[in-house]
PDB file of C-alpha atoms in Angstrom:
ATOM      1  CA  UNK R   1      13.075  -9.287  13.599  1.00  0.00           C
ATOM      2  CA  UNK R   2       9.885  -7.623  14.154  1.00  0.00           C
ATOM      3  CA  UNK R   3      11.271  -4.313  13.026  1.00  0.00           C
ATOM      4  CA  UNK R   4      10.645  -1.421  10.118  1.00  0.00           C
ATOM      5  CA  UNK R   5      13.510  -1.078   7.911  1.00  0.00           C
ATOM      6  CA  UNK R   6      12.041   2.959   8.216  1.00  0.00           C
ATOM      7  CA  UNK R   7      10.127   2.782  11.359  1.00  0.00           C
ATOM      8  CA  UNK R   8       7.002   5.231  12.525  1.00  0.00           C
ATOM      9  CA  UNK R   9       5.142   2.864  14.881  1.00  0.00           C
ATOM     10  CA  UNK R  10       3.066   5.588  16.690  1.00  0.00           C
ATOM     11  CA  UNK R  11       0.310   7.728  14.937  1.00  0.00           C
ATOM     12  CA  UNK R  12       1.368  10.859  16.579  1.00  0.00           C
ATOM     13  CA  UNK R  13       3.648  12.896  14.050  1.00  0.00           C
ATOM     14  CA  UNK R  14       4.214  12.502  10.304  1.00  0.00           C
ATOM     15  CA  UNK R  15       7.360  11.067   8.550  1.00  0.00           C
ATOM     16  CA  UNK R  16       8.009  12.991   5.218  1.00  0.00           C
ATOM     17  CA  UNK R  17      10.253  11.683   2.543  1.00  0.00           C
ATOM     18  CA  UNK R  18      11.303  14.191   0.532  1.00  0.00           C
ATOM     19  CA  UNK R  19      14.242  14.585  -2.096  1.00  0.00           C
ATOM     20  CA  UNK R  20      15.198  18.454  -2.909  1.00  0.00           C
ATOM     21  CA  UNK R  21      18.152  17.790  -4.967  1.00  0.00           C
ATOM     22  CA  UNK R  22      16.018  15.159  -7.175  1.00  0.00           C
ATOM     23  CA  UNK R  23      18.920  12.242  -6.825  1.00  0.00           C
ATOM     24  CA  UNK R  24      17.904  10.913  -3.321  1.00  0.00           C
ATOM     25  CA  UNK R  25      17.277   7.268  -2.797  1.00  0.00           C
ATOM     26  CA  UNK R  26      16.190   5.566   0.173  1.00  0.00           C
ATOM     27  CA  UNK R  27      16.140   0.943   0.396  1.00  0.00           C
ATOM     28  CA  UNK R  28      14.529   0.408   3.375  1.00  0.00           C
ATOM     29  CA  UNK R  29      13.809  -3.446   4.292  1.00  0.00           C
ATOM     30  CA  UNK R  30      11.730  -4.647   7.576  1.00  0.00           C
ATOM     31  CA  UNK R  31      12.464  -7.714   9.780  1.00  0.00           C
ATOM     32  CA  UNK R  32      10.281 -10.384   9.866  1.00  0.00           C
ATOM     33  CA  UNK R  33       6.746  -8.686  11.100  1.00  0.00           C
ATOM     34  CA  UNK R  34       8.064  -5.460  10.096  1.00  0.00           C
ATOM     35  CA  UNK R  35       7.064  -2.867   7.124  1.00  0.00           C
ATOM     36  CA  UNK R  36      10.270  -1.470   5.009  1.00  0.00           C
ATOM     37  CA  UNK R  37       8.730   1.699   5.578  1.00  0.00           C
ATOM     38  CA  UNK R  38       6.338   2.099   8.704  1.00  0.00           C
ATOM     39  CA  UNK R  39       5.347  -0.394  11.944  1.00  0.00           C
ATOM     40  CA  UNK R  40       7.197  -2.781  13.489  1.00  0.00           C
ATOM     41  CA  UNK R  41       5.405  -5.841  14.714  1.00  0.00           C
ATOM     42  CA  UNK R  42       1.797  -4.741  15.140  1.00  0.00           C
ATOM     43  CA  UNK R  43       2.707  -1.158  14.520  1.00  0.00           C
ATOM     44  CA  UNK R  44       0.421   0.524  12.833  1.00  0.00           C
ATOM     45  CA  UNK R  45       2.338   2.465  10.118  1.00  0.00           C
ATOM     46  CA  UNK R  46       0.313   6.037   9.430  1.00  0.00           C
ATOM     47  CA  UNK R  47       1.173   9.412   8.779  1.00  0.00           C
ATOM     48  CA  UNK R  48       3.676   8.682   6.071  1.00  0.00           C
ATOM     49  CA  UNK R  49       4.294  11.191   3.366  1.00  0.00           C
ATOM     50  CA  UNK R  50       6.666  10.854  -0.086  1.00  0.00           C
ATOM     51  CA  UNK R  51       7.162  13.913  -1.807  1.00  0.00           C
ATOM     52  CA  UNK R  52      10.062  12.722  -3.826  1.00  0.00           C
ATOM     53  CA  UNK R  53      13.406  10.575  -4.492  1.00  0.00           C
ATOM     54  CA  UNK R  54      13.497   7.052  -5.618  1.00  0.00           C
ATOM     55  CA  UNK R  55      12.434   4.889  -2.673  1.00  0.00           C
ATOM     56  CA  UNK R  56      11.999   0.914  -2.571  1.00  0.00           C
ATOM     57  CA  UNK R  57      10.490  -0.584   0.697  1.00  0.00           C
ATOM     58  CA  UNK R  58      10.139  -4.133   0.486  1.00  0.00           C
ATOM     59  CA  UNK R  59       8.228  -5.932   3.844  1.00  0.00           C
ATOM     60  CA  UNK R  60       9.669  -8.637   6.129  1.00  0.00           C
ATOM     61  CA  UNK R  61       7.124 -11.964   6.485  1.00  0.00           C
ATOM     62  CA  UNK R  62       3.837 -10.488   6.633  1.00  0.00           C
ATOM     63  CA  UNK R  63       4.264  -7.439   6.822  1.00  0.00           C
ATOM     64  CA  UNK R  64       3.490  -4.548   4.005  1.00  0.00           C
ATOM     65  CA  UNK R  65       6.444  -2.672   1.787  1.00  0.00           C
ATOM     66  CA  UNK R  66       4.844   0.440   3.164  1.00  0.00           C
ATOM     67  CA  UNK R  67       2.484   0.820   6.061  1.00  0.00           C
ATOM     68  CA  UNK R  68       1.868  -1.727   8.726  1.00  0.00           C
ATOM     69  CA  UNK R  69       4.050  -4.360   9.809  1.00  0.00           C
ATOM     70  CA  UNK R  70       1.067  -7.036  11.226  1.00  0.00           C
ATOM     71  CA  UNK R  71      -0.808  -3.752  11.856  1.00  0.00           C
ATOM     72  CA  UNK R  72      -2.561  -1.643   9.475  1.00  0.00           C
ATOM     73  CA  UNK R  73      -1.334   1.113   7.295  1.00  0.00           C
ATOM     74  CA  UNK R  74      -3.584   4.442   7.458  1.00  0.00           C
ATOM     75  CA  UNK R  75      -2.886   7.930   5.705  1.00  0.00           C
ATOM     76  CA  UNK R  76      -0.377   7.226   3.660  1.00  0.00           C
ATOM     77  CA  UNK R  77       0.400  10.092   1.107  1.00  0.00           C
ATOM     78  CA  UNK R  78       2.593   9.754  -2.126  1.00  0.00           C
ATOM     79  CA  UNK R  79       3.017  13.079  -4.179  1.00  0.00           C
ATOM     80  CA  UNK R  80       5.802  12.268  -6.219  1.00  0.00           C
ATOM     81  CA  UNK R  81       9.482  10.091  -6.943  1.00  0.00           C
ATOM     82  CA  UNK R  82       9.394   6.628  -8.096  1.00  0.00           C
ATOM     83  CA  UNK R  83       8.358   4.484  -5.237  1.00  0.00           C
ATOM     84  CA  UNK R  84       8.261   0.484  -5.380  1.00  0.00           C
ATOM     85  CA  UNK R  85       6.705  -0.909  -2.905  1.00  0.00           C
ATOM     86  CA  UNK R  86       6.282  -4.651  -2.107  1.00  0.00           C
ATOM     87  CA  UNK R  87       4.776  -6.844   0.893  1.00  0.00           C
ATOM     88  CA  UNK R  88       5.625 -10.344   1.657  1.00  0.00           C
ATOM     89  CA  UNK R  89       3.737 -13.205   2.626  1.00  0.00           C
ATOM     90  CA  UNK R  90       0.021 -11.335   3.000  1.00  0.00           C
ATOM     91  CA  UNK R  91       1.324  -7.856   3.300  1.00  0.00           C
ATOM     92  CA  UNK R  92      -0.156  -5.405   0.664  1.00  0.00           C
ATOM     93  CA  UNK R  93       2.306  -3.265  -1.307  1.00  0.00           C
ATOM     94  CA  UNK R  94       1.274  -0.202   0.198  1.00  0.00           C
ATOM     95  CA  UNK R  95      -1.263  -0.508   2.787  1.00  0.00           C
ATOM     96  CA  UNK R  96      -2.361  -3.148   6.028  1.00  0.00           C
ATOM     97  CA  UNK R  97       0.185  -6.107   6.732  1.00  0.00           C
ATOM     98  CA  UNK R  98      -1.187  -9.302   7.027  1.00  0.00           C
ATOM     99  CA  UNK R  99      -4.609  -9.539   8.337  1.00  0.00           C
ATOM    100  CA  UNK R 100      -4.684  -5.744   8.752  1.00  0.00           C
ATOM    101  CA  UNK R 101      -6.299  -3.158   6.148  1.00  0.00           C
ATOM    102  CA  UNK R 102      -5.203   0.258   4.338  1.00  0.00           C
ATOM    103  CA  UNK R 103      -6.862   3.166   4.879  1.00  0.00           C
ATOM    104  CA  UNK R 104      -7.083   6.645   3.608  1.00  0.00           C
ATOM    105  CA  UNK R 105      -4.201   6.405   1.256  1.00  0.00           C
ATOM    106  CA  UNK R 106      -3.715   9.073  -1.060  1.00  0.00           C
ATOM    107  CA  UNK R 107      -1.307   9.001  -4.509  1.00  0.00           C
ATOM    108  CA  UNK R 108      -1.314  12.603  -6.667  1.00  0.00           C
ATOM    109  CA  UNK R 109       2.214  12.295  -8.665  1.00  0.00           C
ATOM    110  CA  UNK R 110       5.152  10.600  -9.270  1.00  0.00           C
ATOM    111  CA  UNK R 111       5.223   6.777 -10.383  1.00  0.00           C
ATOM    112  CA  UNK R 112       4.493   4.214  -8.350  1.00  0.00           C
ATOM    113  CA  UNK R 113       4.879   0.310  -8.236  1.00  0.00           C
ATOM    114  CA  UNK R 114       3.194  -1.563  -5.506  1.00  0.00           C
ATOM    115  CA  UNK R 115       2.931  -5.402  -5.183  1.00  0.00           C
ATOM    116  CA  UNK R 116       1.029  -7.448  -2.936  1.00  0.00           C
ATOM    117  CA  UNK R 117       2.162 -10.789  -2.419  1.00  0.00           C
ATOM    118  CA  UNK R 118      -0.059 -14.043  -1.098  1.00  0.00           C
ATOM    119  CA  UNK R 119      -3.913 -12.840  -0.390  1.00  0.00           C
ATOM    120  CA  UNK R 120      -2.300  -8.971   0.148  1.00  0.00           C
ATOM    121  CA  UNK R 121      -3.116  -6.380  -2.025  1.00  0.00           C
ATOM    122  CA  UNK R 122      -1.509  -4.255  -4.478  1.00  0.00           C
ATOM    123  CA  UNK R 123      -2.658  -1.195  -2.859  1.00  0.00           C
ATOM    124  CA  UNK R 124      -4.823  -1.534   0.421  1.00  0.00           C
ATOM    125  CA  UNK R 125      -5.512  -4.338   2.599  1.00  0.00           C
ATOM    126  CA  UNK R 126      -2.939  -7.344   3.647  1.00  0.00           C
ATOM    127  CA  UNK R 127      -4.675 -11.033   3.187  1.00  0.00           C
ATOM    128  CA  UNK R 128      -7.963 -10.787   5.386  1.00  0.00           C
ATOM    129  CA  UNK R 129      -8.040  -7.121   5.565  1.00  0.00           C
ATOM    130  CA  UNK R 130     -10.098  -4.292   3.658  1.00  0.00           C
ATOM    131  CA  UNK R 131      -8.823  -1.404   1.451  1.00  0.00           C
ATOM    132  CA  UNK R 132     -10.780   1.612   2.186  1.00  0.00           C
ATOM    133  CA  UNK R 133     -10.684   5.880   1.271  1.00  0.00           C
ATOM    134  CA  UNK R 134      -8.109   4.757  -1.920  1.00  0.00           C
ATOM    135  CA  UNK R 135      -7.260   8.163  -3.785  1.00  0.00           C
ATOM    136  CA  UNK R 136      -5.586   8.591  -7.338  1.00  0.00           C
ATOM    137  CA  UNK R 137      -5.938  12.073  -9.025  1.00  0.00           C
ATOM    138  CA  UNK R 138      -2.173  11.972 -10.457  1.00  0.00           C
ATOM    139  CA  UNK R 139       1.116  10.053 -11.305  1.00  0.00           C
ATOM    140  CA  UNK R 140       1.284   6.591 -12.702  1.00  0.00           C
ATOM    141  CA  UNK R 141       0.252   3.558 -10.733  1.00  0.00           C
ATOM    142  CA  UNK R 142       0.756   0.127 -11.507  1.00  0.00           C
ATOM    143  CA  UNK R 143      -0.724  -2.316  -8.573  1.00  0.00           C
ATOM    144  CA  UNK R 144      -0.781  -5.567  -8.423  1.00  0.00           C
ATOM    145  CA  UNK R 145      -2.372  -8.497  -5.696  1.00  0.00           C
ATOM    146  CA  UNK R 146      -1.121 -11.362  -4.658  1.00  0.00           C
ATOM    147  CA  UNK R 147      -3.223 -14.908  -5.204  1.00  0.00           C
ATOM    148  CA  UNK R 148      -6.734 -13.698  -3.421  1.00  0.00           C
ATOM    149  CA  UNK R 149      -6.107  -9.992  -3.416  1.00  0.00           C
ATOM    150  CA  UNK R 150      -7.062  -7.387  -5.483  1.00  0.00           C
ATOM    151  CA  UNK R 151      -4.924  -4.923  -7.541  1.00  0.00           C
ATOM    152  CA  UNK R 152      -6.219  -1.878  -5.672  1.00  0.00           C
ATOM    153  CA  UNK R 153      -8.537  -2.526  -2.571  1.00  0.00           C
ATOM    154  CA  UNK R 154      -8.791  -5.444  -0.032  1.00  0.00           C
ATOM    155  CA  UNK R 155      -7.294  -8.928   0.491  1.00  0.00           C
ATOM    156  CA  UNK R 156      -7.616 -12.100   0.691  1.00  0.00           C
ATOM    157  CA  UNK R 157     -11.907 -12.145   2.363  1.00  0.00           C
ATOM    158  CA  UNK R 158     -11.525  -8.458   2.446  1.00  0.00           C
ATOM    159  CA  UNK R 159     -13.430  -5.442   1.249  1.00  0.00           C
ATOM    160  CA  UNK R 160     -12.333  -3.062  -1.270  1.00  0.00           C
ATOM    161  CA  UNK R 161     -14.252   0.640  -0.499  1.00  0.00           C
ATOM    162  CA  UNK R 162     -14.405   3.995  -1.413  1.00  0.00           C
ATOM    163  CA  UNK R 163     -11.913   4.168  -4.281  1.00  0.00           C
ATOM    164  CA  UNK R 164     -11.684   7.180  -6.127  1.00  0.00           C
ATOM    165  CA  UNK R 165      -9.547   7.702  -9.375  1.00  0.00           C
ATOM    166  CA  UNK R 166      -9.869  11.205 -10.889  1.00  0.00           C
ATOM    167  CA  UNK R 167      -6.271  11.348 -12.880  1.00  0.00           C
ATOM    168  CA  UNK R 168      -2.774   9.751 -13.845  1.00  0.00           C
ATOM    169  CA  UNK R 169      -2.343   6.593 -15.909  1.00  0.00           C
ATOM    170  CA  UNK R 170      -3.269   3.393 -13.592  1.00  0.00           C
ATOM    171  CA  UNK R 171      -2.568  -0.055 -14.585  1.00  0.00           C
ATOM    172  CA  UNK R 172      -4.159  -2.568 -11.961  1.00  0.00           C
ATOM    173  CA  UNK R 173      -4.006  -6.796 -12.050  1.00  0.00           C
ATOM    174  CA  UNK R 174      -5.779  -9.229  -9.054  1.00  0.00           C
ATOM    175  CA  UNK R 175      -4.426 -12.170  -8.672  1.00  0.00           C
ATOM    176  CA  UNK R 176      -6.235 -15.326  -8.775  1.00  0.00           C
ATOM    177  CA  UNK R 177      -9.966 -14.806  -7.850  1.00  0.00           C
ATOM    178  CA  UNK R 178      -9.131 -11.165  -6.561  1.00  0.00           C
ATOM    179  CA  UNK R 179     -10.824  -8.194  -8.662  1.00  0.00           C
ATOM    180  CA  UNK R 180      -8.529  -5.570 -10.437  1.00  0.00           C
ATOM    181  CA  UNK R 181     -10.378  -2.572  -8.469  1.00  0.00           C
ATOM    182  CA  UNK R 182     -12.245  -3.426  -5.404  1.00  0.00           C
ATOM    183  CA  UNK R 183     -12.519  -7.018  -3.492  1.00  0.00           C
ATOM    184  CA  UNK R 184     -10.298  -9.825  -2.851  1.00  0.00           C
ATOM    185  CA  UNK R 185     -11.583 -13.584  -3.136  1.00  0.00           C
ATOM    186  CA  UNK R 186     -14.846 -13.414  -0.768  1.00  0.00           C
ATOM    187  CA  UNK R 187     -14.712  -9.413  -0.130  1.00  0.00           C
ATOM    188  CA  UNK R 188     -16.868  -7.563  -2.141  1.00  0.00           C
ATOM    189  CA  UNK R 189     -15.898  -4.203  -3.978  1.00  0.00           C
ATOM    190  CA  UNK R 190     -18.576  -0.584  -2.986  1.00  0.00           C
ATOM    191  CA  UNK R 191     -18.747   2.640  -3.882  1.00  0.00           C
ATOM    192  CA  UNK R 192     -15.633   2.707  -6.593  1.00  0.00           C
ATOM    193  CA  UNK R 193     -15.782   6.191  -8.552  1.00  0.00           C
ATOM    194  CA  UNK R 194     -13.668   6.728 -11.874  1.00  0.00           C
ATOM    195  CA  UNK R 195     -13.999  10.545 -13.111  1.00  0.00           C
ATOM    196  CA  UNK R 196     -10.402  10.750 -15.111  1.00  0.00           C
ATOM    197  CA  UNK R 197      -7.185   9.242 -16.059  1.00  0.00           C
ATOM    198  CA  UNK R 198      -6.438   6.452 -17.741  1.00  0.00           C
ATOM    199  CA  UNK R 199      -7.607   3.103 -16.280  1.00  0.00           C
ATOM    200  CA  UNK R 200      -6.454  -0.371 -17.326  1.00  0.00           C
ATOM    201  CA  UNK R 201      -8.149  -2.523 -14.796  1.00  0.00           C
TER     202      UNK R 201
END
């Protein structure tokens, strides 16, 4: 309870995934409150880099499947492996946990799977939180948010801003009332930018 499966609760310092013999895996659950990968209870999860490996992080009760656990998740970098990522009960899949946003999270390879679950977003913020400085230029992304949030960009009354896609193949749903790219239910979506790839939002 109230802990990471993976844990980085402190901004200083980057945790780097990587996988040089391409068969790595890496399950990594939280406690209730905690992120599979990232902060414990109101632990910011940031500075978290996958460069490779299959990983699956799946959230305790509220808390994101990668990134914060009741805190927000910030710089969060994915450059390649097949990553499936899931939050739980207003966690996003890769982003803020409940009532907390994303911020400044990058993908530019590999494949990955990210599922918000009630009012969290796919990829971004938890239920009440925004999704902001979103980057795709590469891989293939398939988000999708809980009831309320959006697919990629904030939950549940939260803000989905600054999304850029520029390359890979990325497949995006809302849930109920939540847009595919940008807002959740009540949060509006700004300055979303599509230059490349292939987008099915």
């Amino acid at each position: 309870y109230d802990r990471a499966g993976l844990e980085k609760n402190i901004s200083a310092g980057t945790l780097t995934l990587k996988d040089d013999n391409k068969d790595g895996s890496l399950k990594a659950t939280g406690g209730d409150s905690g992120a599979g990968i990232g902060g414990g209870v109101n632990g910011s999860g940031e500075n978290i880099t996958i460069n490779g490996g299959s990983v699956t992080a799946t959230g305790g009760k509220w808390a994101a499947g990668i990134g914060g656990g009741v805190g927000n998740g910030k710089n969060i970098t994915i450059n390649g492996g097949t990553v499936n990522a899931t939050g739980t009960d207003g966690g996003a899949g890769i982003g803020g946990g409940s009532r907390c946003s994303g911020e400044a999270i990058t993908i530019t390879g590999g494949t990955v799977n990210a599922t918000g679950t009630d009012g969290g977003a796919g990829i971004g913020g938890g239920d009440e939180g925004s999704g902001e400085d979103i980057t795709i230029t590469g891989g293939t992304v398939n988000a999708a948010g809980g009831d309320f949030g959006a697919g990629i960009g904030g939950g549940l009354n939260g803000v989905g801003k600054n999304i850029t896609i520029a390359g890979g193949r990325v497949t995006v749903a809302g849930g109920d009332y939540g847009a595919g790219i940008g807002g959740g239910f009540r949060g509006n979506g700004e300055n979303i930018t599509i230059t490349g790839g292939t987008v099915t939002a």
